[in-house]
Coordinates of C-alpha atoms in Angstrom, one line a residue:
M34 CA 32.7 -63.6 92.1
V35 CA 31.9 -66.4 89.6
A36 CA 27.7 -65.5 90.1
E37 CA 28.6 -61.9 89.6
A38 CA 30.5 -62.6 86.5
W39 CA 28.1 -64.5 85.3
L40 CA 25.2 -62.0 86.1
V41 CA 27.4 -59.1 84.5
K42 CA 28.0 -61.1 81.0
M43 CA 24.0 -62.3 81.1
R44 CA 23.4 -58.2 81.7
N45 CA 25.5 -57.6 78.9
Q46 CA 24.1 -60.4 76.4
V47 CA 20.5 -59.5 77.0
S48 CA 21.2 -55.5 76.4
I49 CA 22.7 -56.5 73.3
N50 CA 19.8 -58.9 72.1
L51 CA 17.5 -55.7 73.1
K52 CA 19.1 -53.5 71.4
H53 CA 19.2 -55.9 68.4
A54 CA 15.6 -56.2 68.6
L55 CA 14.8 -53.0 68.4
L56 CA 16.9 -52.2 65.8
L57 CA 15.6 -55.2 63.9
E58 CA 11.6 -53.7 64.5
S59 CA 12.7 -50.2 63.7
S60 CA 14.3 -51.2 60.4
S61 CA 11.0 -53.8 59.8
S62 CA 8.4 -51.0 60.7
K63 CA 9.9 -48.3 58.4
K64 CA 7.4 -48.1 55.1
P65 CA 8.5 -46.4 51.9
S66 CA 7.1 -43.0 52.1
F67 CA 5.1 -41.6 49.1
P68 CA 4.5 -38.3 48.4
K69 CA 0.9 -37.1 49.6
Q70 CA -1.3 -35.8 46.9
T71 CA -3.3 -32.9 47.3
I72 CA -6.9 -32.7 46.2
G73 CA -6.2 -29.9 43.5
I74 CA -9.2 -29.2 41.2
L75 CA -11.3 -31.9 42.9
S76 CA -11.5 -29.3 45.9
F77 CA -14.6 -28.1 44.4
E78 CA -16.1 -31.3 44.6
V79 CA -15.0 -32.0 47.9
A80 CA -16.3 -28.7 49.0
N81 CA -19.9 -29.7 47.8
V82 CA -19.9 -32.9 49.4
M83 CA -18.6 -31.5 52.7
S84 CA -21.2 -28.7 52.3
K85 CA -23.8 -31.8 52.1
T86 CA -22.3 -33.2 55.3
V87 CA -22.7 -30.2 57.4
H88 CA -25.8 -29.8 56.3
L89 CA -26.8 -33.5 57.3
H90 CA -25.2 -33.1 60.6
R91 CA -27.1 -29.9 61.4
S92 CA -30.7 -31.2 60.0
L93 CA -30.0 -34.0 62.9
S94 CA -30.1 -31.2 65.9
D95 CA -32.7 -31.3 68.6
T96 CA -34.5 -28.5 67.0
E97 CA -34.8 -29.8 63.7
L98 CA -35.8 -33.3 64.7
S99 CA -38.7 -32.1 67.0
K100 CA -39.8 -29.4 63.8
L101 CA -39.9 -32.9 62.1
K102 CA -42.3 -34.2 64.5
S103 CA -44.3 -31.3 65.5
E104 CA -44.4 -29.6 62.0
V105 CA -43.7 -31.8 58.9
F106 CA -45.4 -34.9 60.1
L107 CA -49.0 -32.9 61.0
S108 CA -48.6 -30.8 58.1
Q109 CA -52.0 -31.0 56.0
G110 CA -50.3 -32.3 52.7
V111 CA -48.6 -35.0 54.4
I112 CA -51.2 -36.4 56.2
K113 CA -53.9 -36.1 53.4
L114 CA -51.5 -37.4 50.6
V115 CA -48.7 -39.2 52.1
S116 CA -49.5 -41.0 55.3
S117 CA -50.8 -39.9 58.7
D118 CA -49.0 -43.2 60.1
E119 CA -45.9 -41.6 62.3
N120 CA -43.9 -44.7 62.0
H121 CA -44.3 -45.0 58.2
L122 CA -43.1 -41.1 58.2
L123 CA -40.2 -41.8 60.4
D124 CA -39.0 -44.6 58.0
L125 CA -39.3 -42.3 55.2
A126 CA -37.0 -40.0 57.0
V127 CA -34.5 -42.1 58.2
S128 CA -34.4 -44.1 54.8
E129 CA -33.4 -40.6 53.0
K130 CA -30.9 -39.3 55.9
L131 CA -29.1 -42.8 55.4
D132 CA -29.5 -42.4 51.4
D133 CA -27.9 -38.9 51.5
L134 CA -24.9 -40.2 53.9
S135 CA -24.2 -43.1 51.8
R136 CA -23.7 -40.9 48.6
V137 CA -21.2 -39.1 50.6
A138 CA -19.8 -42.1 52.1
S139 CA -19.7 -43.2 48.3
V140 CA -17.3 -40.2 47.3
V141 CA -15.1 -40.7 50.5
S142 CA -14.6 -44.2 49.3
R143 CA -13.7 -42.9 46.2
L144 CA -11.2 -40.0 47.3
G145 CA -9.8 -42.7 49.8
K146 CA -8.4 -44.4 46.8
K147 CA -5.5 -41.7 46.3
C148 CA -4.7 -41.8 50.3
N149 CA -1.4 -43.2 51.5
E150 CA -3.1 -45.1 55.0
P151 CA -4.5 -48.4 54.0
A152 CA -7.4 -47.5 56.4
L153 CA -8.3 -44.7 54.6
Q154 CA -8.1 -46.6 50.8
G155 CA -10.6 -49.1 52.6
F156 CA -12.9 -46.8 53.9
E157 CA -16.0 -48.5 52.4
H158 CA -15.3 -51.8 54.2
V159 CA -15.0 -49.6 57.4
Y160 CA -18.5 -48.4 56.8
E161 CA -19.6 -51.4 55.7
D162 CA -18.9 -52.7 59.0
I163 CA -20.3 -50.0 61.3
V164 CA -23.6 -50.0 59.3
N165 CA -23.6 -54.1 59.4
G166 CA -22.9 -53.9 63.5
V167 CA -19.3 -55.7 63.4
I168 CA -17.8 -52.4 64.7
D169 CA -19.9 -50.7 67.1
F170 CA -19.8 -47.0 67.0
R171 CA -20.6 -46.2 70.6
K172 CA -16.9 -47.7 71.5
L173 CA -15.1 -45.8 69.0
G174 CA -15.7 -42.2 69.8
F175 CA -15.2 -40.5 66.3
L176 CA -15.0 -37.0 67.7
V177 CA -18.5 -36.7 68.8
K178 CA -17.7 -34.3 71.4
D179 CA -15.9 -32.1 68.8
M180 CA -18.4 -32.0 66.1
E181 CA -19.3 -28.5 66.5
S182 CA -15.7 -27.8 65.9
M183 CA -15.3 -30.2 63.3
V184 CA -18.3 -28.3 61.5
K185 CA -17.2 -25.2 62.0
K186 CA -13.6 -26.2 60.2
M187 CA -15.3 -27.6 57.2
E188 CA -17.3 -24.7 56.8
R189 CA -14.5 -22.6 57.0
F190 CA -12.9 -24.8 54.1
V191 CA -16.2 -24.4 52.0
N192 CA -16.1 -21.0 52.4
A193 CA -12.9 -20.7 51.3
T194 CA -13.2 -23.0 48.2
C195 CA -16.1 -21.0 47.4
N196 CA -14.4 -17.9 47.3
L197 CA -11.2 -19.5 45.4
Y198 CA -13.8 -20.6 42.6
C199 CA -15.2 -17.0 42.2
E200 CA -11.6 -15.7 42.4
M201 CA -10.3 -18.0 39.8
E202 CA -13.2 -16.9 37.5
V203 CA -11.7 -13.3 37.7
M204 CA -8.3 -14.6 37.1
S205 CA -9.2 -16.5 33.9
E206 CA -11.0 -13.4 32.6
L207 CA -8.3 -11.1 33.7
E208 CA -5.8 -13.5 31.8
Q209 CA -8.1 -13.6 28.4
A210 CA -8.3 -9.5 28.5
V211 CA -4.6 -9.4 28.8
M212 CA -4.0 -11.9 25.8
K213 CA -6.3 -9.8 23.7
L214 CA -4.5 -6.2 24.8
Q215 CA -1.3 -7.8 23.5
R216 CA -2.7 -9.0 20.5
S217 CA -4.6 -6.0 19.5
G218 CA -1.4 -3.7 19.9
Q219 CA -2.8 -1.3 23.0
H220 CA -1.0 1.5 24.4
Q221 CA 1.5 -0.1 26.6
G222 CA 0.1 1.6 29.8
S223 CA -3.2 -0.3 29.5
V224 CA -1.5 -3.5 29.1
K225 CA 1.2 -2.7 32.1
A226 CA -2.1 -2.1 33.9
F227 CA -3.8 -5.0 33.2
E228 CA -0.7 -7.2 33.9
Q229 CA -0.5 -5.7 37.2
K230 CA -4.0 -6.7 37.8
L231 CA -3.4 -10.1 37.2
M232 CA -0.2 -10.4 38.9
W233 CA -2.3 -9.1 42.3
Q234 CA -4.8 -11.4 41.1
R235 CA -2.6 -14.4 40.9
Q236 CA -1.5 -13.8 44.2
D237 CA -4.8 -14.1 45.6
V238 CA -5.6 -16.9 44.2
K239 CA -2.4 -18.4 45.6
S240 CA -2.8 -17.0 48.9
L241 CA -7.0 -18.8 48.8
R242 CA -5.2 -22.5 47.4
D243 CA -3.5 -22.4 51.0
A244 CA -6.7 -21.5 52.7
S245 CA -9.2 -23.7 51.1
L246 CA -9.3 -27.3 50.3
W247 CA -7.1 -27.1 47.1
N248 CA -3.7 -27.6 48.9
Q249 CA -4.5 -30.1 51.4
T250 CA -3.8 -33.6 51.3
Y251 CA -6.3 -36.6 50.3
D252 CA -5.5 -38.0 53.6
K253 CA -6.2 -34.9 55.5
V254 CA -9.3 -34.4 54.1
V255 CA -10.8 -37.9 53.8
E256 CA -9.9 -38.7 57.3
M257 CA -11.9 -35.7 58.2
L258 CA -14.8 -36.7 56.1
A259 CA -14.9 -40.5 57.2
R260 CA -14.5 -39.6 60.9
T261 CA -17.9 -37.5 60.4
V262 CA -19.7 -39.6 58.3
C263 CA -19.4 -42.5 61.0
T264 CA -20.2 -39.5 63.7
I265 CA -23.4 -39.3 61.7
Y266 CA -24.3 -42.3 61.2
G267 CA -24.1 -43.2 65.2
R268 CA -26.4 -40.0 65.4
I269 CA -28.8 -41.3 62.8
E270 CA -29.1 -44.9 64.5
T271 CA -29.3 -43.5 68.1
V272 CA -32.1 -40.7 67.4
F273 CA -34.2 -42.3 64.8
G274 CA -33.9 -45.4 66.1
G275 CA -35.3 -44.2 69.6
L276 CA -37.9 -42.4 68.2
A277 CA -39.2 -45.4 66.1
L278 CA -39.7 -47.0 69.4
R279 CA -43.7 -46.7 70.4
G280 CA -44.1 -45.5 73.8
K281 CA -40.9 -44.4 74.7
K282 CA -40.8 -41.1 76.4
D283 CA -38.9 -38.1 75.0
S284 CA -36.7 -37.9 78.4
A285 CA -35.4 -41.4 77.6
L286 CA -34.6 -40.4 74.2
K287 CA -32.6 -37.4 75.5
R288 CA -30.8 -39.6 77.8
E289 CA -29.8 -42.1 75.2
A290 CA -28.8 -39.3 73.0
E291 CA -26.5 -37.9 75.8
E292 CA -25.0 -41.2 76.7
F293 CA -24.0 -41.2 72.9
T294 CA -22.2 -37.7 73.1
R295 CA -20.5 -38.7 76.5
E296 CA -16.6 -38.7 76.3
A297 CA -16.4 -41.8 78.8
D298 CA -18.5 -44.0 76.8
F299 CA -15.9 -44.3 74.4
S300 CA -12.4 -46.4 75.1
F301 CA -9.5 -46.8 72.7
P302 CA -8.1 -50.0 73.8
C303 CA -4.5 -49.0 71.9
G304 CA -4.5 -45.4 74.0
T305 CA -4.6 -43.4 71.0
N306 CA -6.5 -40.0 70.5
P307 CA -9.7 -39.7 68.1
G308 CA -7.1 -38.3 65.3
R309 CA -5.6 -41.3 65.0
M310 CA -8.4 -43.8 65.3
F311 CA -8.6 -44.8 61.7
M312 CA -4.7 -45.7 61.3
E313 CA -4.3 -47.2 64.8
C314 CA -7.4 -48.4 66.5
L315 CA -9.8 -49.9 63.6
P316 CA -9.0 -53.6 63.3
M317 CA -7.3 -54.6 60.2
N318 CA -8.9 -57.7 59.5
S319 CA -9.7 -59.2 56.1
S320 CA -12.8 -57.1 55.5
V321 CA -10.5 -54.2 55.5
S322 CA -7.5 -55.0 53.8
R323 CA -9.3 -57.3 51.3
S324 CA -8.8 -56.0 47.5
Y325 CA -10.9 -53.9 45.8
D326 CA -11.3 -52.1 42.5
D327 CA -10.9 -48.5 41.5
D328 CA -14.6 -48.2 40.7
A329 CA -15.8 -49.5 43.6
R330 CA -18.6 -48.1 45.7
I331 CA -20.3 -48.9 48.8
T332 CA -23.0 -51.9 48.8
F333 CA -24.5 -53.3 51.5
P334 CA -25.3 -56.8 52.2
R335 CA -28.9 -58.4 51.8
A336 CA -29.5 -58.3 55.5
M337 CA -29.0 -54.6 55.6
R338 CA -31.5 -54.0 52.6
S339 CA -34.2 -55.5 54.7
S340 CA -33.7 -53.6 57.7
K341 CA -34.4 -50.3 59.0
F342 CA -31.4 -48.9 58.0
G343 CA -30.8 -49.8 54.5
S344 CA -29.3 -48.4 51.3
K345 CA -31.2 -46.2 48.6
S346 CA -33.3 -48.9 47.3
R347 CA -35.0 -49.1 50.8
L348 CA -35.9 -45.8 50.0
T349 CA -37.4 -46.0 46.6
Q350 CA -39.5 -49.3 47.8
H351 CA -41.5 -46.8 49.6
A352 CA -42.7 -45.6 46.1
S353 CA -44.9 -48.1 45.0
A354 CA -46.7 -47.9 41.7
S355 CA -50.0 -46.5 43.2
T356 CA -47.9 -43.3 44.3
I357 CA -46.9 -40.4 42.3
G358 CA -43.2 -40.9 42.5
G359 CA -43.4 -44.6 41.6
S360 CA -45.4 -43.5 38.4
A361 CA -42.6 -41.1 37.6
L362 CA -45.1 -38.1 37.7
S363 CA -44.1 -36.2 40.7
L364 CA -42.3 -33.3 38.6
H365 CA -44.9 -33.2 36.2
Y366 CA -48.0 -33.1 38.6
A367 CA -46.1 -30.8 40.5
N368 CA -45.6 -28.2 37.5
V369 CA -49.3 -28.8 36.8
V370 CA -50.2 -27.4 40.2
I371 CA -47.8 -24.2 39.9
V372 CA -49.0 -23.3 36.9
V373 CA -52.9 -23.5 38.2
E374 CA -51.8 -21.4 41.2
K375 CA -50.2 -18.9 39.1
L376 CA -53.3 -18.9 36.8
L377 CA -55.6 -18.4 39.4
K378 CA -54.1 -15.0 40.5
Y379 CA -55.4 -13.5 37.1
P380 CA -58.2 -15.4 35.9
H381 CA -59.5 -12.4 33.8
L382 CA -56.5 -12.8 31.7
I383 CA -56.7 -16.7 30.9
G384 CA -57.2 -17.2 27.1
E385 CA -57.9 -20.1 25.1
E386 CA -54.0 -20.8 24.5
A387 CA -53.1 -20.9 28.2
R388 CA -56.3 -23.4 28.8
D389 CA -55.0 -25.5 25.8
D390 CA -51.6 -25.6 27.2
L391 CA -52.4 -26.5 30.7
Y392 CA -54.6 -29.1 29.5
Q393 CA -51.9 -30.7 27.2
M394 CA -50.0 -31.2 30.4
L395 CA -52.0 -33.7 31.8
P396 CA -51.5 -37.1 31.7
T397 CA -54.2 -39.2 29.9
S398 CA -55.8 -40.7 33.2
L399 CA -56.5 -37.1 34.4
K400 CA -57.9 -35.9 31.2
T401 CA -60.3 -38.6 31.2
S402 CA -61.1 -37.7 34.6
L403 CA -61.5 -34.0 34.2
K404 CA -63.7 -34.7 31.2
A405 CA -66.2 -36.9 33.3
N406 CA -66.2 -34.2 35.8
L407 CA -66.7 -31.2 33.9
R408 CA -69.7 -33.1 31.6
S409 CA -71.3 -33.8 35.0
Y410 CA -71.1 -30.5 36.8
L411 CA -71.4 -28.1 33.8
K412 CA -74.4 -30.0 31.9
N413 CA -77.1 -28.4 34.5
I414 CA -75.1 -24.7 34.4
S415 CA -76.8 -22.1 32.1
I416 CA -75.0 -18.9 33.8
Y417 CA -72.0 -18.4 36.0
D418 CA -73.0 -16.5 38.9
A419 CA -71.3 -14.5 41.4
P420 CA -71.7 -16.4 44.8
L421 CA -70.8 -19.6 43.4
A422 CA -67.4 -18.2 41.8
H423 CA -66.6 -17.0 45.2
D424 CA -67.2 -20.5 46.4
W425 CA -65.1 -22.1 44.2
K426 CA -62.0 -19.5 44.8
E427 CA -62.4 -20.3 48.4
T428 CA -62.3 -24.2 47.8
I429 CA -59.0 -23.7 45.3
D430 CA -57.5 -21.8 47.9
G431 CA -58.3 -24.2 50.5
I432 CA -56.6 -27.1 48.3
L433 CA -53.7 -25.0 47.2
S434 CA -52.9 -24.0 50.8
W435 CA -51.9 -27.6 51.5
L436 CA -51.3 -29.0 47.9
A437 CA -48.9 -26.2 46.8
P438 CA -46.3 -26.4 49.5
L439 CA -45.9 -30.3 48.5
A440 CA -45.4 -29.2 44.7
H441 CA -43.0 -26.1 45.4
N442 CA -40.9 -28.9 47.6
M443 CA -40.6 -30.8 45.0
I444 CA -39.2 -28.4 42.4
R445 CA -36.9 -27.3 45.1
W446 CA -35.7 -30.8 46.1
Q447 CA -35.0 -31.8 42.5
S448 CA -33.3 -28.4 41.9
E449 CA -30.9 -29.1 44.7
R450 CA -30.0 -32.6 43.3
N451 CA -29.5 -31.3 39.7
F452 CA -27.4 -28.6 41.3
E453 CA -25.1 -31.4 43.4
Q454 CA -24.8 -33.4 39.9
H455 CA -22.5 -30.7 38.5
N456 CA -20.8 -30.1 41.7
Q457 CA -22.1 -26.8 42.4
I458 CA -22.5 -25.8 46.2
V459 CA -26.0 -24.9 46.7
K460 CA -27.6 -23.1 49.8
R461 CA -29.6 -26.1 51.1
T462 CA -33.0 -26.7 52.5
N463 CA -34.2 -29.2 55.0
V464 CA -37.0 -30.4 52.7
L465 CA -37.2 -34.1 52.7
L466 CA -39.1 -36.1 50.0
L467 CA -41.9 -37.2 52.4
Q468 CA -42.7 -33.4 52.0
T469 CA -42.9 -33.3 48.3
L470 CA -45.4 -35.3 45.9
Y471 CA -43.0 -38.0 45.5
F472 CA -44.8 -40.3 48.1
A473 CA -48.3 -38.9 47.4
D474 CA -51.0 -41.0 46.7
R475 CA -52.0 -41.0 43.1
E476 CA -55.5 -41.3 43.2
K477 CA -56.0 -38.7 45.8
T478 CA -53.6 -36.3 44.3
E479 CA -55.4 -36.8 40.5
A480 CA -58.7 -36.1 42.4
A481 CA -57.3 -32.8 44.1
I482 CA -56.1 -31.5 40.8
C483 CA -58.9 -32.4 39.1
K484 CA -61.1 -30.4 41.6
L485 CA -58.5 -27.5 41.1
L486 CA -59.1 -27.5 37.3
V487 CA -63.2 -27.9 37.6
G488 CA -62.9 -24.9 39.9
L489 CA -60.3 -22.9 37.5
N490 CA -62.5 -23.3 34.3
Y491 CA -65.9 -22.1 36.1
I492 CA -63.8 -19.4 37.5
C493 CA -62.3 -18.6 34.0
H494 CA -65.7 -18.7 32.1
Y495 CA -67.0 -16.8 35.0
E496 CA -64.5 -14.1 34.4
Q497 CA -64.9 -14.2 30.5
Q498 CA -69.0 -13.9 30.8
Q499 CA -68.8 -10.9 32.8
N500 CA -66.3 -9.2 30.5
A501 CA -68.8 -10.1 27.5
L502 CA -71.6 -8.8 29.7
L503 CA -69.7 -5.5 29.6
D504 CA -69.3 -5.2 25.9
C505 CA -73.0 -6.2 25.3
A506 CA -74.3 -4.1 27.8
S507 CA -72.3 -1.3 25.9
S508 CA -73.7 -2.4 22.7
F509 CA -77.2 -3.4 23.9
D510 CA -77.0 -6.7 21.8
Y511 CA -78.1 -8.9 24.6
E512 CA -79.5 -11.5 22.1
D513 CA -76.1 -11.9 20.5
C514 CA -74.6 -11.9 24.1
F515 CA -77.0 -15.0 25.0
E516 CA -76.3 -16.6 22.0
W517 CA -72.4 -16.4 22.3
Q518 CA -72.8 -17.5 25.7
S519 CA -74.4 -20.9 24.7
Q520 CA -72.3 -21.7 21.8
C521 CA -69.3 -21.4 24.3
Q522 CA -70.9 -23.5 26.7
A523 CA -71.9 -26.1 23.9
A524 CA -68.3 -26.4 22.4
Y525 CA -66.5 -26.9 25.6
L526 CA -68.9 -29.9 26.5
D527 CA -68.1 -31.8 23.1

């Protein structure tokens, strides 16, 4: 009886202590709840970032990577002016991919400061730990298996936000129209009709705000972007890290990529789902919880800058002074090539003013080289004949067949970046910087452009000679015609 009474007493005491402990744990675990902020006017910037993220993900598909090796790396322009070394081209490609991803991660980091979750507030430290290998991305999952559904969800947000932007512009125009009608004292029927249209338009805008990023919370959007950024980083490191290995077969690379996407490879020690990963699974150590400024940006340690997966400086380091980009002439030379391409279509219409404008576009080094080439080539020419003009036309067409795509890609690449700076959502193309004139060898590029200009000069003079001969034939003044031709040639050489 005594033992039984003692057991009952102990059981009651344990029950009281357990309830007390649970009460204390629940009270201590409660955190002050703050209202979650919505994206609001920043939805258009976030939509631009989401669009770029989706494009970056799709550019890493098996089809695009196969096209990169079989088409881009083997294109004539890249081989002639950039490099024929596949490992070097892979280094350029992966550097640009990581540079684009770091830009997205910096925006996610800035938006994360407005989140309530501490892990999202310190996302730059989480991303830095993943890049540095402190956190192994292969053991964290990151929704890799559901990336396609995640991408589709992000695309729906982007499309809805684009529609919201257009409808808000229409609403603004209607508001201005109603205000003008009210001030002008127009017929009440017209005013009522515009007011009714404005009311319907405001309802459409309100509906689109709910469907778009406008009314989404920072926590929801940043968590979505953060997990996607980390997944894309894992894809880049897995794919490009394998492609860069010499002698590794494609089948082995495919198996490695499949292992990365296999759900069984990922274990969550806390037993939670991927949606709660940042809040519960990631170690909230000093790297995540240390203090940070509002203007903080993602920074990479010195070791990362010298490794394969570096920051933006890693990309610009490839553009040495011997390249067009290193000389800050990539856009300038791209415009020169495009102008030559356009002039060649109508050489008989090129006048002195057009040739002078093209000549003034050239930098000093190219002007000097062009003058030397023209003097050595034209000093023995007394008349411009059709066969040689035809040969020059074929030569120029051959050069433009591989040089013009690099020039057009340079303009296209820069235009997309200019639109991004204004937070405008653009239809992106899979043009890499290595497909432009940026990494092209300056000496080889200038030699090609100089040859284009010499050929264009010959064709233009041939067309002018033919026109002059026709005029001379109609007036039967052959001596004046020959004298005019000699004067023109002497003036040009001087």
